[in-house]
XYZ file of N, CA, C and O in Angstrom:
632
model
N 2.413 15.365 17.673
C 2.807 14.096 16.727
C 4.018 13.705 16.643
O 4.437 12.749 16.178
N 4.860 14.994 15.801
C 6.092 14.830 15.174
C 6.911 14.487 16.379
O 7.857 13.405 16.100
N 7.023 14.497 17.750
C 7.583 14.263 18.675
C 7.516 12.616 19.226
O 8.383 11.955 19.140
N 6.334 12.431 18.576
C 5.800 10.646 18.636
C 6.688 10.001 17.692
O 7.205 8.883 17.811
N 6.850 10.705 16.426
C 7.498 9.938 15.441
C 8.793 9.879 15.480
O 9.231 8.878 15.364
N 9.496 10.663 15.953
C 10.852 11.119 16.366
C 11.151 9.783 17.567
O 12.010 9.211 17.248
N 10.382 9.638 18.570
C 10.515 8.612 19.578
C 10.443 7.357 19.116
O 11.267 6.455 19.478
N 9.483 6.837 18.398
C 9.078 5.743 17.471
C 10.604 5.724 16.781
O 10.824 4.406 16.593
N 10.768 6.399 16.067
C 12.160 6.205 15.033
C 13.107 5.834 15.589
O 14.012 5.163 15.459
N 13.610 6.794 16.725
C 14.770 6.181 17.826
C 14.606 4.995 18.473
O 15.472 4.432 18.476
N 13.308 4.599 18.910
C 13.056 3.385 19.527
C 13.528 2.069 18.525
O 13.992 1.171 18.882
N 13.765 2.370 17.146
C 14.046 1.280 16.276
C 15.325 1.569 15.524
O 15.561 0.907 14.714
N 15.862 2.586 15.950
C 17.479 3.069 15.077
C 16.990 3.674 13.878
O 17.727 3.282 13.187
N 16.100 4.056 13.373
C 15.477 4.319 11.963
C 15.637 5.670 11.724
O 15.626 6.516 12.980
N 15.457 6.106 10.400
C 15.471 7.279 10.329
C 14.356 7.889 8.975
O 13.967 6.970 8.490
N 13.805 9.065 8.694
C 12.831 9.402 7.985
C 13.374 10.543 6.965
O 13.975 11.393 7.508
N 12.878 10.434 5.656
C 12.838 11.511 4.557
C 11.809 11.799 4.114
O 10.865 10.997 4.152
N 11.538 12.954 3.947
C 9.924 13.326 3.520
C 10.196 14.136 2.018
O 11.230 14.750 1.628
N 8.873 13.640 1.085
C 8.659 14.484 0.001
C 7.123 15.385 -0.072
O 6.702 14.406 0.304
N 7.711 16.300 -0.104
C 6.363 17.105 -0.067
C 5.825 17.849 -1.375
O 6.643 18.584 -2.129
N 4.695 17.746 -1.587
C 4.000 18.791 -2.797
C 3.184 19.474 -2.005
O 3.184 20.647 -1.612
N 1.887 19.093 -1.575
C 0.773 19.400 -1.007
C 1.264 20.467 0.201
O 0.758 21.647 0.420
N 2.213 20.024 0.983
C 2.046 20.676 2.199
C 3.466 21.508 2.044
O 3.578 22.406 3.198
N 4.108 21.664 1.175
C 5.031 22.999 0.735
C 6.103 22.988 1.562
O 6.721 24.191 2.006
N 6.658 21.987 2.645
C 7.687 22.136 3.657
C 7.277 22.081 4.964
O 7.950 21.966 6.129
N 5.739 22.274 5.084
C 5.229 22.024 6.569
C 5.596 20.918 7.330
O 5.844 20.981 8.509
N 5.664 19.735 6.791
C 5.623 18.526 7.425
C 7.331 18.417 7.677
O 7.787 18.081 9.072
N 8.271 18.946 6.815
C 9.727 19.010 7.162
C 9.824 19.911 8.563
O 10.491 19.611 9.501
N 9.023 20.957 8.374
C 9.181 21.996 9.449
C 8.766 21.223 10.841
O 9.334 21.681 12.188
N 7.505 20.613 10.773
C 7.077 20.062 11.804
C 8.118 18.975 12.575
O 8.344 19.104 13.738
N 8.881 18.287 11.523
C 9.951 17.390 12.122
C 10.759 18.186 12.522
O 11.337 17.741 13.620
N 11.488 19.216 12.138
C 12.598 19.665 12.868
C 12.308 20.816 14.006
O 13.530 21.295 14.430
N 10.925 21.035 14.214
C 10.998 21.825 15.442
C 11.051 21.147 16.624
O 11.258 21.629 17.727
N 11.143 19.624 16.531
C 11.258 18.885 17.964
C 13.057 18.742 18.338
O 13.746 18.416 17.216
N 13.371 19.045 19.254
C 14.659 19.096 19.682
C 15.095 17.754 19.528
O 14.539 16.582 19.682
N 16.514 17.670 18.838
C 16.979 16.215 18.616
C 16.658 15.631 17.369
O 16.857 14.541 16.918
N 15.803 16.374 16.565
C 15.452 15.903 15.334
C 16.361 15.138 14.427
O 16.276 14.454 13.343
N 17.587 16.050 14.638
C 18.766 15.504 13.494
C 19.062 13.973 14.112
O 19.831 13.347 12.848
N 18.734 13.266 14.705
C 19.199 12.183 14.997
C 18.201 11.158 14.396
O 18.686 9.854 14.021
N 17.217 11.712 13.457
C 16.187 10.569 13.094
C 15.680 11.389 11.553
O 15.338 10.352 11.101
N 15.945 12.423 11.463
C 15.340 13.248 10.327
C 16.547 13.457 9.458
O 17.539 14.018 9.628
N 16.660 12.701 8.025
C 17.587 12.939 7.113
C 17.434 14.205 6.319
O 18.363 14.920 5.767
N 16.200 14.556 5.758
C 15.940 15.702 4.994
C 14.950 15.528 4.271
O 14.101 14.926 4.380
N 14.800 16.668 3.234
C 13.432 16.603 2.675
C 13.585 17.149 1.280
O 14.435 17.864 0.984
N 12.511 16.985 0.385
C 12.548 17.418 -0.896
C 10.900 18.248 -1.188
O 10.337 17.356 -0.923
N 10.879 19.434 -1.247
C 9.657 19.834 -1.752
C 9.491 20.040 -3.273
O 10.087 21.006 -3.868
N 8.905 19.068 -3.933
C 8.954 18.936 -5.336
C 7.304 19.170 -5.660
O 6.378 18.753 -5.615
N 7.077 20.542 -5.431
C 5.886 21.399 -5.509
C 5.531 21.377 -7.219
O 4.289 21.037 -7.505
N 6.513 21.791 -8.139
C 6.250 21.518 -9.524
C 6.081 19.951 -9.938
O 6.935 19.565 -9.598
N 5.338 19.933 -10.786
C 4.835 18.468 -11.183
C 6.028 17.838 -11.774
O 6.584 16.449 -11.375
N 6.866 18.525 -12.508
C 8.145 17.830 -13.492
C 9.062 17.510 -12.538
O 9.918 16.500 -12.758
N 8.935 18.173 -11.113
C 10.395 17.702 -10.337
C 9.999 16.535 -9.564
O 10.725 15.911 -9.123
N 8.542 15.930 -9.824
C 8.148 14.831 -8.800
C 9.092 13.565 -9.825
O 9.193 12.609 -9.339
N 9.047 13.646 -11.119
C 9.755 12.875 -12.019
C 11.203 13.276 -11.982
O 12.024 11.990 -11.718
N 11.558 14.374 -12.274
C 13.232 14.450 -12.418
C 14.070 14.189 -11.245
O 15.313 13.704 -11.145
N 13.401 14.643 -9.980
C 14.235 14.647 -8.576
C 13.859 13.396 -7.920
O 14.678 12.386 -7.605
N 12.433 12.673 -8.051
C 12.056 11.510 -7.101
C 11.514 10.360 -7.845
O 11.272 9.351 -7.359
N 11.885 10.310 -8.928
C 11.474 9.427 -9.707
C 10.171 8.957 -10.066
O 9.973 7.682 -10.347
N 9.131 9.668 -10.162
C 7.993 9.492 -10.315
C 7.806 8.978 -11.506
O 8.425 9.986 -12.423
N 6.924 8.424 -11.838
C 6.687 7.748 -13.496
C 6.135 9.030 -14.438
O 5.200 9.499 -13.856
N 6.898 9.499 -15.378
C 6.259 10.523 -16.056
C 4.999 10.134 -16.663
O 4.304 10.916 -16.859
N 4.698 8.938 -17.222
C 3.796 8.521 -17.615
C 2.242 8.480 -16.811
O 1.525 8.768 -17.307
N 2.653 8.381 -15.632
C 1.975 8.329 -14.536
C 1.310 9.581 -14.459
O 0.037 9.924 -14.322
N 2.396 10.654 -14.453
C 1.872 11.823 -14.339
C 1.393 12.715 -15.472
O 0.099 13.554 -15.279
N 1.308 12.281 -16.477
C 0.828 12.569 -17.696
C -0.409 12.304 -17.878
O -1.634 13.042 -18.208
N -0.747 10.971 -17.618
C -2.187 10.424 -17.594
C -3.311 10.843 -16.172
O -4.169 11.388 -16.590
N -2.634 10.969 -15.213
C -3.559 11.170 -13.813
C -3.001 12.565 -13.201
O -3.857 13.103 -12.353
N -1.913 13.168 -13.381
C -1.786 14.465 -12.738
C -0.821 13.942 -11.560
O -0.664 12.801 -11.147
N -0.631 14.975 -10.689
C 0.363 14.686 -9.769
C -0.441 14.184 -8.436
O -0.005 14.003 -7.379
N -1.816 14.504 -8.723
C -2.741 13.739 -7.302
C -3.308 12.458 -7.625
O -4.402 12.542 -7.991
N -2.667 11.732 -7.004
C -2.895 9.953 -7.233
C -2.140 9.377 -6.254
O -1.115 9.879 -5.763
N -2.849 8.640 -5.613
C -2.092 7.548 -4.807
C -0.900 6.665 -5.082
O -0.141 6.846 -4.304
N -0.794 6.653 -6.229
C 0.592 5.899 -6.898
C 1.592 7.064 -6.812
O 2.902 6.476 -6.589
N 1.143 8.557 -7.252
C 2.116 9.399 -7.193
C 2.942 9.219 -5.685
O 3.918 9.583 -5.625
N 1.957 9.625 -4.673
C 2.404 9.536 -3.268
C 3.392 8.461 -3.237
O 4.202 8.726 -2.336
N 2.708 6.903 -3.631
C 3.649 5.990 -3.283
C 5.128 6.092 -3.746
O 6.113 5.743 -3.039
N 5.193 6.430 -5.187
C 6.429 6.780 -5.785
C 7.403 7.668 -5.301
O 8.287 7.796 -5.109
N 6.606 8.888 -4.748
C 7.445 9.769 -4.088
C 8.140 9.513 -2.920
O 9.261 9.819 -2.627
N 7.548 8.546 -2.195
C 7.807 7.982 -0.625
C 9.017 7.150 -1.002
O 9.947 7.307 -0.278
N 8.839 6.497 -1.796
C 9.774 5.462 -2.165
C 11.198 6.283 -2.555
O 12.130 6.040 -2.499
N 10.587 7.226 -3.490
C 11.748 8.121 -4.374
C 12.704 8.641 -3.419
O 14.031 8.588 -3.307
N 12.354 9.549 -2.185
C 12.479 10.165 -1.322
C 13.707 8.968 -0.439
O 14.655 9.704 0.179
N 12.984 8.210 0.029
C 13.713 7.157 0.855
C 14.937 6.821 -0.157
O 16.034 6.666 0.657
N 14.991 6.433 -1.111
C 16.035 6.195 -2.009
C 17.170 7.304 -1.981
O 18.436 6.980 -1.536
N 16.557 8.632 -2.597
C 17.173 9.436 -2.619
C 18.250 10.042 -1.324
O 19.646 10.342 -1.601
N 17.574 9.992 -0.236
C 18.307 10.626 0.935
C 18.723 9.763 2.049
O 19.092 9.867 3.023
N 18.677 8.233 1.502
C 19.131 6.884 2.413
C 18.522 6.937 3.781
O 19.064 6.898 4.468
N 16.932 6.926 3.793
C 16.352 7.030 4.970
C 15.724 5.423 4.910
O 15.568 4.729 4.178
N 15.583 5.132 6.077
C 14.854 3.980 6.658
C 13.377 3.985 5.775
O 12.881 3.154 5.560
N 12.468 5.308 6.188
C 11.222 5.479 5.779
C 11.375 6.654 4.837
O 12.092 7.603 5.291
N 10.764 6.593 4.072
C 10.313 7.836 3.220
C 8.777 8.137 3.329
O 7.919 7.269 3.232
N 8.593 9.513 3.620
C 7.030 9.830 4.019
C 6.653 11.165 2.676
O 7.520 11.905 2.603
N 5.582 10.745 2.081
C 5.204 11.733 1.183
C 3.886 12.356 1.267
O 2.787 11.541 1.917
N 3.713 13.614 0.722
C 2.518 14.280 0.586
C 2.351 14.935 -0.671
O 3.011 15.346 -1.278
N 0.864 14.697 -1.077
C 0.519 15.036 -2.451
C -1.177 15.436 -2.317
O -1.885 14.630 -1.521
N -1.576 16.395 -2.967
C -3.277 16.800 -3.105
C -3.221 18.063 -3.543
O -2.691 18.525 -3.964
N -4.641 18.370 -3.007
C -5.222 19.803 -3.465
C -5.694 20.442 -2.221
O -6.870 20.122 -1.375
N -4.782 21.545 -2.196
C -5.326 22.300 -0.701
C -6.304 23.443 -1.116
O -6.951 23.991 -0.418
N -6.428 23.526 -2.422
C -7.368 24.977 -2.766
C -6.523 26.076 -2.942
O -5.329 26.135 -2.866
N -7.518 27.083 -3.672
C -8.775 27.146 -3.110
C -9.517 26.465 -4.751
O -10.367 26.310 -4.664
N -8.795 26.140 -5.812
C -9.334 25.643 -6.919
C -9.176 24.095 -6.884
O -8.218 23.551 -6.733
N -9.829 23.407 -7.693
C -9.539 21.922 -7.944
C -8.320 21.775 -9.054
O -7.843 22.733 -9.302
N -7.708 20.782 -8.507
C -6.402 20.764 -9.578
C -6.251 19.049 -9.948
O -6.680 18.045 -9.582
N -5.926 19.012 -11.560
C -5.891 17.591 -12.107
C -6.961 17.058 -12.023
O -7.303 15.897 -12.009
N -7.975 17.715 -11.939
C -9.572 16.831 -12.120
C -9.789 16.415 -10.716
O -10.897 15.711 -10.535
N -9.098 16.849 -9.468
C -9.575 16.493 -8.241
C -9.976 17.427 -7.468
O -9.444 18.644 -7.475
N -10.886 17.340 -6.738
C -11.678 18.497 -5.870
C -10.663 18.914 -4.730
O -9.834 18.042 -4.493
N -11.025 20.206 -4.297
C -10.225 20.441 -2.736
C -10.309 19.512 -1.915
O -11.629 19.139 -1.676
N -9.237 19.292 -1.269
C -9.404 18.315 0.168
C -9.017 16.962 -0.397
O -8.681 16.033 0.480
N -8.766 16.625 -1.709
C -8.131 15.314 -2.110
C -6.664 15.357 -1.640
O -5.857 15.961 -1.892
N -6.473 14.204 -0.758
C -5.171 13.963 -0.436
C -4.725 12.782 -0.411
O -5.356 11.712 -0.298
N -3.415 12.442 -0.691
C -2.810 11.054 -0.804
C -1.330 11.138 -0.231
O -0.556 12.033 -0.448
N -1.204 10.321 0.955
C 0.061 10.118 1.547
C 0.701 8.691 1.723
O -0.372 7.872 1.198
N 1.826 8.697 2.002
C 2.572 7.609 1.638
C 3.565 7.526 2.767
O 4.333 8.279 2.986
N 3.944 6.160 3.305
C 4.936 5.806 3.841
C 5.467 4.633 3.257
O 4.971 3.678 3.132
N 6.752 4.644 2.963
C 7.698 3.570 2.038
C 8.837 3.199 3.420
O 9.454 4.006 3.949
N 8.861 1.841 3.766
C 9.807 1.428 4.823
C 10.298 -0.217 3.875
O 10.100 -0.422 3.201
N 11.017 -0.536 5.106
C 11.576 -1.707 4.948
C 10.462 -2.873 4.759
O 10.865 -4.040 3.877
N 9.360 -2.765 5.088
C 8.241 -3.637 5.094
C 7.131 -3.633 3.733
O 6.316 -4.149 3.739
N 7.741 -2.557 2.958
C 6.893 -2.247 1.877
C 6.376 -0.643 1.782
O 6.676 0.277 3.059
N 5.307 -0.558 1.266
C 4.763 1.226 1.011
C 3.171 1.138 1.467
O 2.464 0.057 0.916
N 2.743 2.110 2.225
C 1.313 2.226 2.731
C 1.089 3.449 2.103
O 1.573 4.526 2.657
N -0.140 3.494 1.617
C -0.727 4.683 0.960
C -2.069 4.893 1.631
O -2.917 4.012 2.112
N -2.421 6.089 2.277
C -3.490 6.516 2.839
C -4.095 7.797 1.918
O -3.180 8.588 1.681
N -5.700 7.808 1.833
C -5.977 8.955 1.148
C -7.408 9.477 1.808
O -8.501 9.257 1.495
N -6.869 10.307 2.772
C -7.845 11.197 3.794
C -8.841 12.045 3.035
O -7.546 12.711 2.087
N -9.750 12.027 3.309
C -10.626 13.374 2.584
C -10.486 14.635 3.553
O -11.111 14.362 4.704
N -10.047 15.873 3.438
C -9.842 16.676 4.414
C -10.851 17.970 3.796
O -11.149 17.943 2.993
N -11.244 18.692 4.715
C -12.181 19.869 4.664
C -11.660 20.873 5.226
O -10.911 20.796 6.212
N -11.979 22.273 4.487
C -11.770 23.622 5.367
C -11.064 24.359 4.432
O -10.870 23.873 3.370
N -10.584 25.265 4.849
C -9.607 26.074 4.026
C -8.250 25.530 3.904
O -7.925 24.663 4.324
N -7.814 26.265 2.903
C -6.008 26.061 2.360
C -5.171 25.429 3.495
O -4.791 24.403 3.711
N -5.036 26.539 4.534
C -4.390 26.132 5.549
C -4.794 24.916 6.381
O -3.693 24.326 6.978
N -6.041 24.671 6.667
C -6.574 23.726 7.661
C -6.200 22.248 6.905
O -5.908 21.533 7.446
N -6.239 22.176 5.449
C -6.129 21.239 4.761
C -4.872 20.979 4.606
O -4.395 19.699 5.085
N -3.660 22.062 4.865
C -2.401 21.572 4.742
C -1.838 21.068 5.767
O -0.858 20.155 6.157
N -2.277 21.909 7.074
C -2.026 21.532 8.644
C -2.502 20.008 8.794
O -1.843 19.429 9.405
N -3.834 20.032 8.154
C -4.512 18.321 8.422
C -3.568 17.425 7.840
O -3.707 16.029 8.329
N -3.157 17.680 6.435
C -2.430 16.619 5.827
C -1.054 16.257 6.614
O -0.476 15.208 6.765
N -0.349 17.580 7.249
C 0.792 17.134 8.076
C 0.323 16.319 9.301
O 1.331 15.200 9.413
N -0.631 16.498 9.942
C -0.760 15.506 10.998
C -1.322 14.231 10.545
O -1.046 13.217 11.180
N -1.874 13.985 9.533
C -2.548 12.609 9.033
C -1.116 12.105 8.594
O -1.007 10.798 8.898
N -0.202 12.838 7.852
C 1.284 12.055 7.200
C 1.951 11.448 8.702
O 2.655 10.391 8.768
N 2.010 12.403 9.655
C 2.887 12.129 11.034
C 2.096 10.578 11.645
O 2.911 9.900 11.931
N 0.737 10.627 12.032
C 0.061 9.483 12.239
C 0.281 8.413 11.593
O 0.280 7.221 11.899
N 0.473 8.507 10.331
C 0.533 7.392 9.277
C 1.682 6.556 9.573
O 2.203 5.698 9.583
N 2.988 7.613 9.703
C 4.283 7.244 9.834
C 4.431 6.719 11.358
O 4.781 5.573 11.314
N 3.844 6.958 12.419
C 4.051 6.550 13.684
C 2.989 5.326 13.650
O 3.702 4.072 14.018
N 2.295 5.095 12.933
C 1.311 3.828 12.979
C 2.121 2.844 12.183
O 1.782 1.859 12.338
N 2.996 3.247 11.528
C 3.586 2.164 10.509
C 4.963 1.575 11.316
O 5.447 0.568 11.074
N 5.498 2.328 12.231
C 6.622 2.066 12.827
C 6.289 0.882 13.978
O 5.356 1.125 14.364
N 7.367 -0.320 14.114
C 6.707 -1.326 15.158
C 6.853 -0.529 16.679
O 6.095 -1.277 17.303
N 7.549 0.416 16.635
C 7.809 0.830 18.010
C 6.625 2.178 18.137
O 6.779 2.783 19.076
N 6.034 2.649 17.146
C 5.112 3.491 17.188
C 3.971 3.633 18.538
O 3.832 4.372 19.264
N 3.368 2.304 18.426
C 2.352 2.155 19.760
C 3.194 2.381 21.220
O 2.128 2.868 21.621
N 4.416 2.126 21.347
C 4.904 2.335 22.494
C 5.396 3.862 22.901
O 5.408 4.312 23.844
N 5.098 4.605 21.473
C 5.884 6.001 21.796
C 4.544 7.088 21.901
O 4.648 8.102 22.154
N 3.200 6.337 21.977
C 2.414 7.389 22.046
C 1.940 7.758 23.562
O 2.319 7.580 24.703
């Protein structure tokens, strides 16, 4: 899926940057595993600690205080923040609960993903099941699918 994302990005001369929490760097790793990734991948921020989402990515502190880090608006603001911070055409973000315990009142498997781009921001909240590693890898796949689906040239890259 990462190769499809790069092909779609190349097809429109665009770039992507990622902001990760739940996936802890797996999304960036998947993107850089593709040869030629430097043509479309700007970089990443792994903001695992809640306060970094505010101080580095610009997520609203009040939102974090009320809802915690596992919230669809947090994902949206992370995607928009990393897009701006790293100067990318698209920002892609992941937040959620991989387990083993619930977090911020949210059950294990709660995932919020967002892609921000020239046409606005799209948020997806798939419910994933399985062990911690399965949820994290599933979130990477779902995030890449969200990005490819959002790109105008994504359908031709499949």
